[in-house]
Short mmCIF file of C-alpha atoms and ligand atoms in Angstrom, two decimals:
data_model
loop_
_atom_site.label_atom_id
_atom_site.label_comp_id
_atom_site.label_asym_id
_atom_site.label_seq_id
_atom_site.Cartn_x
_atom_site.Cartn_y
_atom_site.Cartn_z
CA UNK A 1 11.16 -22.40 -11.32
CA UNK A 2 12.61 -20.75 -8.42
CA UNK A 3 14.00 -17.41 -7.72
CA UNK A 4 17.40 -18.68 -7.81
CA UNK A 5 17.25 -19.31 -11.48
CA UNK A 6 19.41 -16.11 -13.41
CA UNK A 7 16.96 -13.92 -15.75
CA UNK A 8 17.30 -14.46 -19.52
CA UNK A 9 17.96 -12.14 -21.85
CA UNK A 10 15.60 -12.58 -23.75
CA UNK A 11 12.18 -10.07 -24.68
CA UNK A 12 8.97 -10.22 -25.07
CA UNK A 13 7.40 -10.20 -28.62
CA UNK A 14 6.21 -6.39 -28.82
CA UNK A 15 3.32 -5.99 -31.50
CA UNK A 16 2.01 -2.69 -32.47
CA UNK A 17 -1.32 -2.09 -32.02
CA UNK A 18 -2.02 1.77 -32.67
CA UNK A 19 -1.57 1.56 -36.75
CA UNK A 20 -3.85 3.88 -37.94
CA UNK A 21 -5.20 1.60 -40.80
CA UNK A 22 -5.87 -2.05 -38.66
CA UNK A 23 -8.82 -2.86 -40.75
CA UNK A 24 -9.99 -6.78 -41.53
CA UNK A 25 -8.55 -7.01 -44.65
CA UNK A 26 -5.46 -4.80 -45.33
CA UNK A 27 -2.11 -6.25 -45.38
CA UNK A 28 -1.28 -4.39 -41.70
CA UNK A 29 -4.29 -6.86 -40.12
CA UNK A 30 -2.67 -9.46 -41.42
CA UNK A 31 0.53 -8.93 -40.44
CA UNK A 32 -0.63 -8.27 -37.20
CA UNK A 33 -3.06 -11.23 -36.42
CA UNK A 34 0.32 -13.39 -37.54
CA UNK A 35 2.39 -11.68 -35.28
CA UNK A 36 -0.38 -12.32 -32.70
CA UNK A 37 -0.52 -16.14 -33.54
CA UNK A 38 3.50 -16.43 -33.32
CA UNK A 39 3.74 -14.77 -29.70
CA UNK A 40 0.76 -16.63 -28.27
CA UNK A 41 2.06 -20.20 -29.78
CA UNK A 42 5.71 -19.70 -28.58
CA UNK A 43 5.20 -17.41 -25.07
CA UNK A 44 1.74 -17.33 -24.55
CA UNK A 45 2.11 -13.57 -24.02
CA UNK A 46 3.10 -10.41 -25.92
CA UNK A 47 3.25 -7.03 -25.12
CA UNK A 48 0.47 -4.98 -26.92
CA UNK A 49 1.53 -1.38 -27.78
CA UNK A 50 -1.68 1.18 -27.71
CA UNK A 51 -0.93 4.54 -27.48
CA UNK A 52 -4.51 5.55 -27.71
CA UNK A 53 -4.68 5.55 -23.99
CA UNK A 54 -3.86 9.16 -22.60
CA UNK A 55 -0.95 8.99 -20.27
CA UNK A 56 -3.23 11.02 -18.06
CA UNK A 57 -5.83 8.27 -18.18
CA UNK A 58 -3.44 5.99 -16.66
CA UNK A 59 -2.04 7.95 -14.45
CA UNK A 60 -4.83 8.72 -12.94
CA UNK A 61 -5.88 5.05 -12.46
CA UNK A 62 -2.44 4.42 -10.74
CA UNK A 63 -3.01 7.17 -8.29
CA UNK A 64 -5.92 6.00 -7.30
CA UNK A 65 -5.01 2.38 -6.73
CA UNK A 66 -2.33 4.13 -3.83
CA UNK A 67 -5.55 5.74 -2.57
CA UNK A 68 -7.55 2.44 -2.42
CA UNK A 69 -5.58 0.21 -1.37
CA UNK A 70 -4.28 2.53 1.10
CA UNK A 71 -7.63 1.98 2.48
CA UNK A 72 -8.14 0.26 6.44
CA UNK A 73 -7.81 -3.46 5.83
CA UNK A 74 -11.14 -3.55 7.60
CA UNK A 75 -13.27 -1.64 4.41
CA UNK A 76 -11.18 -3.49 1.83
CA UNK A 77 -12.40 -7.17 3.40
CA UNK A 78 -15.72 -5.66 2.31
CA UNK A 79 -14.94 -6.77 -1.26
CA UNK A 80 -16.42 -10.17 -0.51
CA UNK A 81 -17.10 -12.27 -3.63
CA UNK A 82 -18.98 -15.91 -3.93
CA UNK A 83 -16.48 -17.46 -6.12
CA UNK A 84 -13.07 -18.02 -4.95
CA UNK A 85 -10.45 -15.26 -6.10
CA UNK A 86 -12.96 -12.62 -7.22
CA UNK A 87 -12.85 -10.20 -4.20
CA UNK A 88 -10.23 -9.14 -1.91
CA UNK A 89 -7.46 -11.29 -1.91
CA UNK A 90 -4.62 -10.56 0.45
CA UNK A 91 -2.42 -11.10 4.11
CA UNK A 92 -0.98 -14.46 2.82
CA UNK A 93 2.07 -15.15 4.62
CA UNK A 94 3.60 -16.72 1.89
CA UNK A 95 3.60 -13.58 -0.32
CA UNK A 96 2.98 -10.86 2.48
CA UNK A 97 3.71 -8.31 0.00
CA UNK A 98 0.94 -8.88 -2.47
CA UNK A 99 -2.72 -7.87 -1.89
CA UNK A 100 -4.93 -7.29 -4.90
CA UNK A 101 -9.32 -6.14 -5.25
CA UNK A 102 -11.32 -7.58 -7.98
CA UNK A 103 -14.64 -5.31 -9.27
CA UNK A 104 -16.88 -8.04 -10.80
CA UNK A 105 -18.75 -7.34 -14.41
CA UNK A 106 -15.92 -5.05 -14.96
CA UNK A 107 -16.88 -4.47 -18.50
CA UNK A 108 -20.97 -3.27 -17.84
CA UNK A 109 -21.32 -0.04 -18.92
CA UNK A 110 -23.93 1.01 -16.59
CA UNK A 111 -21.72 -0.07 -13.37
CA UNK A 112 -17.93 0.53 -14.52
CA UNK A 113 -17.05 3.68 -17.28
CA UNK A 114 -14.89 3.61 -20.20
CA UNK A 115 -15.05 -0.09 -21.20
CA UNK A 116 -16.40 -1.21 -23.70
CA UNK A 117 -19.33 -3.98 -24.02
CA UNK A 118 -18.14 -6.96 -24.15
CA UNK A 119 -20.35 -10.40 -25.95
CA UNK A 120 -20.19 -13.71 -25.68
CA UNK A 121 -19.05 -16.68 -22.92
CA UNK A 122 -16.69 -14.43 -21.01
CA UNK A 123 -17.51 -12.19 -17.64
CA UNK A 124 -14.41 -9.99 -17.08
CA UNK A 125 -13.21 -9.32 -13.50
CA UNK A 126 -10.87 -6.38 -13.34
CA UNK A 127 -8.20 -6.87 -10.20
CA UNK A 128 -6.40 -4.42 -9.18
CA UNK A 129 -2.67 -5.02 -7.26
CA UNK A 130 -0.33 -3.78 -4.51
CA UNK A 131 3.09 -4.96 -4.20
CA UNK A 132 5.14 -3.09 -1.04
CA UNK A 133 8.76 -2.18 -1.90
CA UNK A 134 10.03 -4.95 0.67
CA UNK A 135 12.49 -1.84 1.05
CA UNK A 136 15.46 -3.92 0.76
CA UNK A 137 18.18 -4.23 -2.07
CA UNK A 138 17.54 -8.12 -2.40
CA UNK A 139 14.59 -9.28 -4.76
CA UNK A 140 11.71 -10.39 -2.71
CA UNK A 141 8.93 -12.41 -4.22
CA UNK A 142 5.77 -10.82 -4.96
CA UNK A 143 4.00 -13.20 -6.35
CA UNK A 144 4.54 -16.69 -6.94
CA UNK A 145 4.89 -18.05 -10.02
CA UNK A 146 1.37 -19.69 -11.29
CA UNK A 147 -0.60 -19.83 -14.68
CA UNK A 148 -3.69 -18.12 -15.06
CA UNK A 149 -6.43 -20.26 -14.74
CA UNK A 150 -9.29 -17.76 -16.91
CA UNK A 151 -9.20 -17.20 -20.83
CA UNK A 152 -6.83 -14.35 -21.94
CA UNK A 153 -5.41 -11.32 -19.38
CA UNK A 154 -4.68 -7.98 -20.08
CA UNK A 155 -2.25 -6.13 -17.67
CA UNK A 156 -1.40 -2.69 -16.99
CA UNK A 157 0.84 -1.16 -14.52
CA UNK A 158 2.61 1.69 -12.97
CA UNK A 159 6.36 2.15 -13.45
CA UNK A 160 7.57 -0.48 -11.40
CA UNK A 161 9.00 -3.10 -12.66
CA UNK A 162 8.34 -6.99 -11.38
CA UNK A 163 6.66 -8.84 -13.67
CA UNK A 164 8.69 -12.16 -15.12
CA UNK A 165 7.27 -14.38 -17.23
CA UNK A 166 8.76 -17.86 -17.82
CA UNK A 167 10.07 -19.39 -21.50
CA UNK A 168 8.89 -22.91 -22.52
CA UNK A 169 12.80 -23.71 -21.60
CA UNK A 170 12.24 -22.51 -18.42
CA UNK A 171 13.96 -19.45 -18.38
CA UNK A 172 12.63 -16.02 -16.69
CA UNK A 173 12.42 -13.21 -18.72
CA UNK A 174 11.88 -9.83 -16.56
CA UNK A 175 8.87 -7.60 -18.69
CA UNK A 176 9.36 -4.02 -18.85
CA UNK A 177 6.23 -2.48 -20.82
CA UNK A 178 6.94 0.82 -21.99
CA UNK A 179 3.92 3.10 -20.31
CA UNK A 180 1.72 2.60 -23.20
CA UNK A 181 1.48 -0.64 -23.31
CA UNK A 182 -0.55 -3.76 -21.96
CA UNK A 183 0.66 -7.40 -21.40
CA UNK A 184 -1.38 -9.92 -22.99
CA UNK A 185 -1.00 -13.39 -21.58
CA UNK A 186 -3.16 -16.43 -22.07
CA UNK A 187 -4.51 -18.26 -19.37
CA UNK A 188 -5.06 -22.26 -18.98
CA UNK A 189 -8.81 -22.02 -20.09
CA UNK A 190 -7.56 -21.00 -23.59
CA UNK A 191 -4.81 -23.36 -23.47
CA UNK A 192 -7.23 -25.76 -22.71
CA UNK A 193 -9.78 -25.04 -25.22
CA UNK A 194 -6.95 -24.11 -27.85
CA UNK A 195 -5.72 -28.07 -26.96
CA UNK A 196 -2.63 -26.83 -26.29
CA UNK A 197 -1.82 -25.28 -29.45
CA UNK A 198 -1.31 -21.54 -27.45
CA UNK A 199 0.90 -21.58 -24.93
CA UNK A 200 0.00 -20.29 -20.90
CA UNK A 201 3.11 -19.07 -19.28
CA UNK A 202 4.35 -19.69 -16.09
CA UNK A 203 5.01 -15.96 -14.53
CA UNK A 204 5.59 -14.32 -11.03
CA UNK A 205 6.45 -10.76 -10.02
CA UNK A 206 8.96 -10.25 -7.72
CA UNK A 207 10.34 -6.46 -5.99
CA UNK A 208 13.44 -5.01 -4.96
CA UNK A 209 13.38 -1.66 -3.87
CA UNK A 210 11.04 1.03 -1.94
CA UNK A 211 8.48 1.90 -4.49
CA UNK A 212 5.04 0.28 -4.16
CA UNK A 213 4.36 -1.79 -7.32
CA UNK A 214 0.65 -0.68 -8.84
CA UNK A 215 -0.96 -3.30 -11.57
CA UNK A 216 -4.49 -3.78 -12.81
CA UNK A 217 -4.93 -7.24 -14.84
CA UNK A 218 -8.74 -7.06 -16.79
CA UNK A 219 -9.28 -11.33 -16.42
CA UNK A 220 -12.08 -12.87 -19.03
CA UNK A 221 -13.01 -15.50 -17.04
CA UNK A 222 -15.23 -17.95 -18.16
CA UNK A 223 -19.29 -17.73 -17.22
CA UNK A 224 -20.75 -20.03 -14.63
CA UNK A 225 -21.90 -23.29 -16.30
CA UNK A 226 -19.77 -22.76 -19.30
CA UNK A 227 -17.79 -25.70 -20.11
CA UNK A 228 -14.49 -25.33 -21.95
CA UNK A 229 -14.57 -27.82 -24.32
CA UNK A 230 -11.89 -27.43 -27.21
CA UNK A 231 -13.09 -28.02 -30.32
CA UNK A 232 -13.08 -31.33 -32.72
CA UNK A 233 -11.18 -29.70 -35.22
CA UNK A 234 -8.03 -28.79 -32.77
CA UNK A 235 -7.85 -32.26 -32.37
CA UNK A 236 -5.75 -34.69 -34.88
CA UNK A 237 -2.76 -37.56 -34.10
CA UNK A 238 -0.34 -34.63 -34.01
CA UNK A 239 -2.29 -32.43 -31.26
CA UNK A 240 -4.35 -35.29 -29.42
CA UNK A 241 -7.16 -34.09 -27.01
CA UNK A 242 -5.42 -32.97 -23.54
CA UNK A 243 -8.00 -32.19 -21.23
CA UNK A 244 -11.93 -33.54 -20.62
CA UNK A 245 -14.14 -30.70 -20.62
CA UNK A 246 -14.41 -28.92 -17.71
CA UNK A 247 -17.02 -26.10 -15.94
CA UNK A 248 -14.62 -23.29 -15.18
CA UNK A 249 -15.98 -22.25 -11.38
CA UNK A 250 -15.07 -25.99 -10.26
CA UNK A 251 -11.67 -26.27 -11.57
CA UNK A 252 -11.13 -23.05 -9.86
CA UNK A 253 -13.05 -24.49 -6.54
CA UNK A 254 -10.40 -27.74 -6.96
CA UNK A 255 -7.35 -25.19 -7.57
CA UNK A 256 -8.23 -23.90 -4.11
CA UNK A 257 -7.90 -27.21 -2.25
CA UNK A 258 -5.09 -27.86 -1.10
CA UNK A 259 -4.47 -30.67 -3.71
CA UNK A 260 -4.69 -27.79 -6.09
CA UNK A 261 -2.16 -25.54 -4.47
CA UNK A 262 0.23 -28.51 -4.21
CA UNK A 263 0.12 -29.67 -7.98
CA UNK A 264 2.50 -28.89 -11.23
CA UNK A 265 -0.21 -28.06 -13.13
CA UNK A 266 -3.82 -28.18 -11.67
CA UNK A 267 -5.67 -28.40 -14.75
CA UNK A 268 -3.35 -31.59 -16.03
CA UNK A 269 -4.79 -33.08 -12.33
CA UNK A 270 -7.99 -32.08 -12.36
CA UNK A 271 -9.16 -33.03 -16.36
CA UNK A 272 -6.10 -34.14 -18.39
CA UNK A 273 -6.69 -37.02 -20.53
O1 AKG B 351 0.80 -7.79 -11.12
C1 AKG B 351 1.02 -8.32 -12.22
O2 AKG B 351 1.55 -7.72 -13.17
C2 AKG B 351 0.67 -9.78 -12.45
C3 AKG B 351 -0.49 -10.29 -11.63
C4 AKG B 351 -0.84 -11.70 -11.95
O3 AKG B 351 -0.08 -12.45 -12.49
C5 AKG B 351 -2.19 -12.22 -11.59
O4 AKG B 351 -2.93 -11.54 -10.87
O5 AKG B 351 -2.54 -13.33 -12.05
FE1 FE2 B 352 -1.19 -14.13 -13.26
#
Protein backbone atom coordinates (compact mmCIF):
# COMPACT_ATOMS: atom_id res chain seq x y z
CA UNK A 1 0.00 0.00 0.00
CA UNK A 2 2.83 2.28 0.14
CA UNK A 3 4.10 5.02 -1.96
CA UNK A 4 6.76 2.93 -3.28
CA UNK A 5 4.37 0.80 -5.19
CA UNK A 6 4.58 2.03 -9.32
CA UNK A 7 1.06 3.54 -10.57
CA UNK A 8 -1.02 1.30 -12.85
CA UNK A 9 -2.15 2.03 -15.93
CA UNK A 10 -5.14 1.48 -15.56
CA UNK A 11 -8.55 4.17 -15.52
CA UNK A 12 -11.27 4.79 -13.87
CA UNK A 13 -14.72 3.66 -15.23
CA UNK A 14 -16.05 7.14 -16.69
CA UNK A 15 -20.00 7.11 -16.95
CA UNK A 16 -21.87 9.85 -18.56
CA UNK A 17 -24.20 11.51 -16.69
CA UNK A 18 -25.42 14.69 -18.74
CA UNK A 19 -27.64 12.55 -21.47
CA UNK A 20 -30.32 14.64 -22.16
CA UNK A 21 -33.00 11.81 -21.99
CA UNK A 22 -31.90 9.87 -18.33
CA UNK A 23 -35.44 9.09 -17.55
CA UNK A 24 -36.55 5.76 -15.32
CA UNK A 25 -37.39 3.76 -18.00
CA UNK A 26 -35.60 4.44 -21.34
CA UNK A 27 -32.93 2.23 -22.51
CA UNK A 28 -30.11 5.21 -21.63
CA UNK A 29 -31.26 4.69 -17.63
CA UNK A 30 -30.64 1.44 -18.00
CA UNK A 31 -27.59 1.41 -19.48
CA UNK A 32 -26.48 3.76 -17.12
CA UNK A 33 -27.64 2.30 -13.68
CA UNK A 34 -25.59 -1.01 -15.17
CA UNK A 35 -22.68 0.86 -15.82
CA UNK A 36 -23.14 2.27 -12.28
CA UNK A 37 -23.51 -1.30 -10.72
CA UNK A 38 -20.25 -2.60 -12.71
CA UNK A 39 -17.89 0.35 -11.43
CA UNK A 40 -19.16 0.28 -7.85
CA UNK A 41 -18.85 -3.80 -7.67
CA UNK A 42 -15.31 -3.89 -9.24
CA UNK A 43 -13.65 -0.22 -7.94
CA UNK A 44 -16.00 1.07 -5.69
CA UNK A 45 -15.65 4.38 -7.54
CA UNK A 46 -16.32 5.92 -10.97
CA UNK A 47 -15.94 9.11 -12.33
CA UNK A 48 -19.37 10.83 -12.97
CA UNK A 49 -19.37 13.19 -16.01
CA UNK A 50 -21.99 16.31 -15.49
CA UNK A 51 -21.51 19.05 -17.54
CA UNK A 52 -24.49 20.82 -16.18
CA UNK A 53 -22.27 22.54 -13.73
CA UNK A 54 -21.02 25.98 -15.22
CA UNK A 55 -17.30 26.05 -15.31
CA UNK A 56 -17.80 29.41 -13.68
CA UNK A 57 -19.69 27.77 -10.83
CA UNK A 58 -16.72 25.83 -10.03
CA UNK A 59 -14.38 28.09 -10.46
CA UNK A 60 -15.63 30.21 -8.32
CA UNK A 61 -15.88 27.62 -5.49
CA UNK A 62 -12.09 26.87 -6.03
CA UNK A 63 -11.18 30.46 -5.59
CA UNK A 64 -12.71 30.74 -2.71
CA UNK A 65 -11.39 27.68 -0.95
CA UNK A 66 -7.62 29.69 -1.56
CA UNK A 67 -9.42 32.54 0.22
CA UNK A 68 -10.62 30.39 3.18
CA UNK A 69 -8.29 28.39 3.90
CA UNK A 70 -5.89 31.10 3.50
CA UNK A 71 -7.55 32.21 6.57
CA UNK A 72 -5.32 32.67 10.27
CA UNK A 73 -5.18 29.15 11.66
CA UNK A 74 -6.63 30.82 14.71
CA UNK A 75 -10.43 31.62 12.90
CA UNK A 76 -10.31 28.30 11.05
CA UNK A 77 -9.99 26.23 14.68
CA UNK A 78 -13.35 27.97 15.08
CA UNK A 79 -14.93 25.21 12.97
CA UNK A 80 -15.34 23.09 16.07
CA UNK A 81 -17.69 20.11 15.59
CA UNK A 82 -19.05 17.43 18.38
CA UNK A 83 -18.40 14.42 16.39
CA UNK A 84 -14.99 13.50 15.49
CA UNK A 85 -13.90 14.57 11.81
CA UNK A 86 -16.74 17.02 11.14
CA UNK A 87 -14.91 20.39 11.72
CA UNK A 88 -11.52 21.56 11.12
CA UNK A 89 -9.23 18.96 10.68
CA UNK A 90 -5.60 19.81 10.18
CA UNK A 91 -1.55 20.36 11.53
CA UNK A 92 -1.02 16.53 11.66
CA UNK A 93 2.53 15.88 11.43
CA UNK A 94 2.11 12.89 9.66
CA UNK A 95 0.48 14.56 6.61
CA UNK A 96 1.57 18.29 7.31
CA UNK A 97 0.38 19.14 3.98
CA UNK A 98 -3.28 18.34 4.29
CA UNK A 99 -5.81 20.50 6.20
CA UNK A 100 -9.46 20.28 5.25
CA UNK A 101 -13.15 22.35 6.92
CA UNK A 102 -16.32 20.48 7.08
CA UNK A 103 -19.86 22.77 6.96
CA UNK A 104 -22.36 20.43 8.70
CA UNK A 105 -26.13 19.93 7.10
CA UNK A 106 -24.47 20.82 3.94
CA UNK A 107 -27.48 20.00 1.95
CA UNK A 108 -30.31 22.48 4.06
CA UNK A 109 -31.50 24.83 1.87
CA UNK A 110 -32.12 27.51 4.27
CA UNK A 111 -28.29 27.41 5.63
CA UNK A 112 -26.14 26.31 2.43
CA UNK A 113 -27.44 27.50 -1.47
CA UNK A 114 -27.61 25.52 -4.51
CA UNK A 115 -28.10 21.98 -3.10
CA UNK A 116 -30.64 20.29 -3.33
CA UNK A 117 -32.90 18.64 -0.41
CA UNK A 118 -31.84 15.72 0.40
CA UNK A 119 -34.43 12.64 2.32
CA UNK A 120 -33.90 9.90 4.15
CA UNK A 121 -31.06 8.30 6.81
CA UNK A 122 -28.19 10.38 5.49
CA UNK A 123 -26.86 14.03 6.91
CA UNK A 124 -24.28 15.25 4.34
CA UNK A 125 -21.14 17.08 5.58
CA UNK A 126 -19.44 18.97 2.80
CA UNK A 127 -15.36 19.20 3.53
CA UNK A 128 -13.51 21.21 1.86
CA UNK A 129 -9.38 20.50 1.28
CA UNK A 130 -5.93 22.11 1.03
CA UNK A 131 -3.00 20.27 -0.10
CA UNK A 132 0.44 22.68 -0.24
CA UNK A 133 2.62 22.03 -3.32
CA UNK A 134 5.43 20.47 -0.96
CA UNK A 135 7.34 22.57 -3.76
CA UNK A 136 9.60 19.83 -4.52
CA UNK A 137 9.93 17.52 -7.70
CA UNK A 138 9.52 14.26 -5.49
CA UNK A 139 5.83 13.07 -4.71
CA UNK A 140 4.99 13.87 -1.19
CA UNK A 141 2.04 12.27 0.50
CA UNK A 142 -0.98 14.19 0.99
CA UNK A 143 -3.05 12.06 2.37
CA UNK A 144 -2.76 8.69 3.52
CA UNK A 145 -4.33 6.06 2.09
CA UNK A 146 -7.73 5.11 4.16
CA UNK A 147 -11.39 4.03 3.20
CA UNK A 148 -14.13 6.20 3.82
CA UNK A 149 -15.89 5.31 6.70
CA UNK A 150 -19.65 7.28 5.64
CA UNK A 151 -22.10 5.97 2.81
CA UNK A 152 -21.18 7.22 -0.74
CA UNK A 153 -18.69 10.52 -1.52
CA UNK A 154 -18.81 12.83 -4.14
CA UNK A 155 -15.55 14.78 -4.97
CA UNK A 156 -14.71 17.76 -6.83
CA UNK A 157 -11.54 19.51 -7.35
CA UNK A 158 -9.40 22.11 -8.87
CA UNK A 159 -6.84 21.21 -11.55
CA UNK A 160 -4.42 19.56 -9.55
CA UNK A 161 -3.92 16.36 -9.78
CA UNK A 162 -3.34 13.83 -6.55
CA UNK A 163 -5.95 11.72 -6.07
CA UNK A 164 -5.05 7.68 -6.39
CA UNK A 165 -7.32 5.26 -5.75
CA UNK A 166 -6.29 1.62 -5.14
CA UNK A 167 -7.49 -1.70 -7.40
CA UNK A 168 -8.79 -4.80 -5.53
CA UNK A 169 -5.13 -6.18 -6.75
CA UNK A 170 -3.64 -3.58 -5.04
CA UNK A 171 -2.52 -1.46 -7.61
CA UNK A 172 -2.73 2.58 -7.59
CA UNK A 173 -4.37 4.11 -10.24
CA UNK A 174 -3.67 8.10 -10.34
CA UNK A 175 -7.50 9.89 -11.16
CA UNK A 176 -7.49 12.71 -13.42
CA UNK A 177 -11.26 14.03 -13.69
CA UNK A 178 -11.70 16.10 -16.57
CA UNK A 179 -13.13 19.65 -15.00
CA UNK A 180 -16.61 18.56 -15.31
CA UNK A 181 -16.63 15.83 -13.54
CA UNK A 182 -17.12 14.38 -9.89
CA UNK A 183 -15.57 11.19 -8.31
CA UNK A 184 -17.96 8.93 -6.83
CA UNK A 185 -16.52 6.51 -4.33
CA UNK A 186 -18.27 4.34 -1.80
CA UNK A 187 -17.48 4.38 1.63
CA UNK A 188 -17.36 1.33 4.29
CA UNK A 189 -20.97 2.11 5.59
CA UNK A 190 -22.30 1.05 2.13
CA UNK A 191 -19.93 -1.68 1.89
CA UNK A 192 -21.14 -2.69 5.01
CA UNK A 193 -24.75 -2.46 4.49
CA UNK A 194 -24.29 -3.67 0.73
CA UNK A 195 -22.49 -6.98 2.68
CA UNK A 196 -19.77 -6.52 0.69
CA UNK A 197 -21.26 -6.85 -2.58
CA UNK A 198 -19.88 -2.93 -3.58
CA UNK A 199 -16.57 -2.46 -3.22
CA UNK A 200 -14.82 0.69 -0.83
CA UNK A 201 -11.48 1.56 -2.22
CA UNK A 202 -8.46 2.11 -0.58
CA UNK A 203 -7.24 5.78 -1.93
CA UNK A 204 -4.70 8.57 -0.91
CA UNK A 205 -3.66 11.79 -2.63
CA UNK A 206 -0.31 12.53 -2.87
CA UNK A 207 1.57 16.12 -4.56
CA UNK A 208 4.51 16.92 -6.42
CA UNK A 209 4.91 20.26 -7.47
CA UNK A 210 4.12 24.07 -6.33
CA UNK A 211 0.47 24.41 -6.95
CA UNK A 212 -1.85 24.17 -3.94
CA UNK A 213 -4.22 21.19 -4.45
CA UNK A 214 -8.13 22.51 -3.89
CA UNK A 215 -10.91 19.54 -3.33
CA UNK A 216 -14.37 19.58 -1.85
CA UNK A 217 -15.74 15.87 -1.06
CA UNK A 218 -19.93 16.25 -0.23
CA UNK A 219 -19.80 12.95 2.56
CA UNK A 220 -23.50 11.27 3.30
CA UNK A 221 -22.77 10.20 6.48
CA UNK A 222 -25.01 8.26 8.32
CA UNK A 223 -27.56 10.03 11.10
CA UNK A 224 -26.89 9.65 14.78
CA UNK A 225 -28.59 6.48 16.09
CA UNK A 226 -28.88 4.98 12.70
CA UNK A 227 -27.65 1.55 12.62
CA UNK A 228 -26.29 0.10 9.38
CA UNK A 229 -27.67 -3.05 9.24
CA UNK A 230 -27.46 -4.78 5.68
CA UNK A 231 -30.31 -6.33 4.71
CA UNK A 232 -31.57 -10.21 4.93
CA UNK A 233 -31.80 -10.49 1.41
CA UNK A 234 -27.89 -9.53 0.69
CA UNK A 235 -27.24 -12.33 2.67
CA UNK A 236 -27.04 -16.12 1.17
CA UNK A 237 -24.02 -19.06 1.48
CA UNK A 238 -22.31 -17.23 -1.38
CA UNK A 239 -22.24 -13.58 0.30
CA UNK A 240 -22.46 -14.59 4.14
CA UNK A 241 -23.19 -11.68 6.63
CA UNK A 242 -19.74 -9.68 7.25
CA UNK A 243 -20.33 -7.25 9.76
CA UNK A 244 -22.87 -6.99 13.09
CA UNK A 245 -24.79 -3.96 12.85
CA UNK A 246 -23.29 -1.07 13.91
CA UNK A 247 -24.39 2.86 15.03
CA UNK A 248 -22.26 4.90 12.67
CA UNK A 249 -20.99 7.87 15.29
CA UNK A 250 -19.31 4.94 17.46
CA UNK A 251 -17.49 3.14 14.85
CA UNK A 252 -16.22 6.48 13.93
CA UNK A 253 -15.51 7.29 17.88
CA UNK A 254 -13.48 3.59 17.82
CA UNK A 255 -11.71 4.61 14.36
CA UNK A 256 -10.29 7.51 16.36
CA UNK A 257 -8.62 5.44 19.09
CA UNK A 258 -5.68 4.60 18.57
CA UNK A 259 -6.65 0.87 18.04
CA UNK A 260 -8.53 2.31 15.14
CA UNK A 261 -5.72 4.22 13.55
CA UNK A 262 -3.49 1.13 13.92
CA UNK A 263 -5.88 -1.51 12.21
CA UNK A 264 -6.14 -2.99 8.39
CA UNK A 265 -9.50 -2.36 8.29
CA UNK A 266 -11.36 -0.76 11.32
CA UNK A 267 -14.71 -1.80 10.54
CA UNK A 268 -13.50 -5.74 10.10
CA UNK A 269 -12.16 -4.94 14.04
CA UNK A 270 -14.72 -3.19 15.32
CA UNK A 271 -18.08 -5.45 13.95
CA UNK A 272 -16.92 -8.17 11.51
CA UNK A 273 -18.52 -11.40 12.00
O1 LIG B 1 -8.93 15.43 -1.68
C1 LIG B 1 -9.42 14.43 -2.22
O2 LIG B 1 -9.66 14.36 -3.44
C2 LIG B 1 -9.73 13.18 -1.40
C3 LIG B 1 -10.07 13.46 0.05
C4 LIG B 1 -10.43 12.22 0.78
O3 LIG B 1 -10.14 11.12 0.41
C5 LIG B 1 -11.22 12.32 2.05
O4 LIG B 1 -11.38 13.44 2.57
O5 LIG B 1 -11.70 11.28 2.55
FE1 LIG C 1 -11.36 9.67 1.43
Amino acid sequence: MGSETPLSNLKLPVIDFSIQSLNPGTPQWDSVRSQVRQSLEEFGCFEAVFYKIPSDVREAVFNSLQELFDLPLQTKLRNVSKKPFHGYVGQYPAVPLYESMGIEEANIHEKVKYLEEHIGSANYLLRVMKYKGPETTETKLGLNAHTDKNILTILSQNQVEGLEVQTKGGEWISVNPSPGSFIVMIGDSLYAWANGRLHSPYHRVMMTGNEARYSAGLFSVPKAGYIVKSPEELADEEHPLLFKPFDHVKFLGFYYTEAGQRAESALKTYCGV
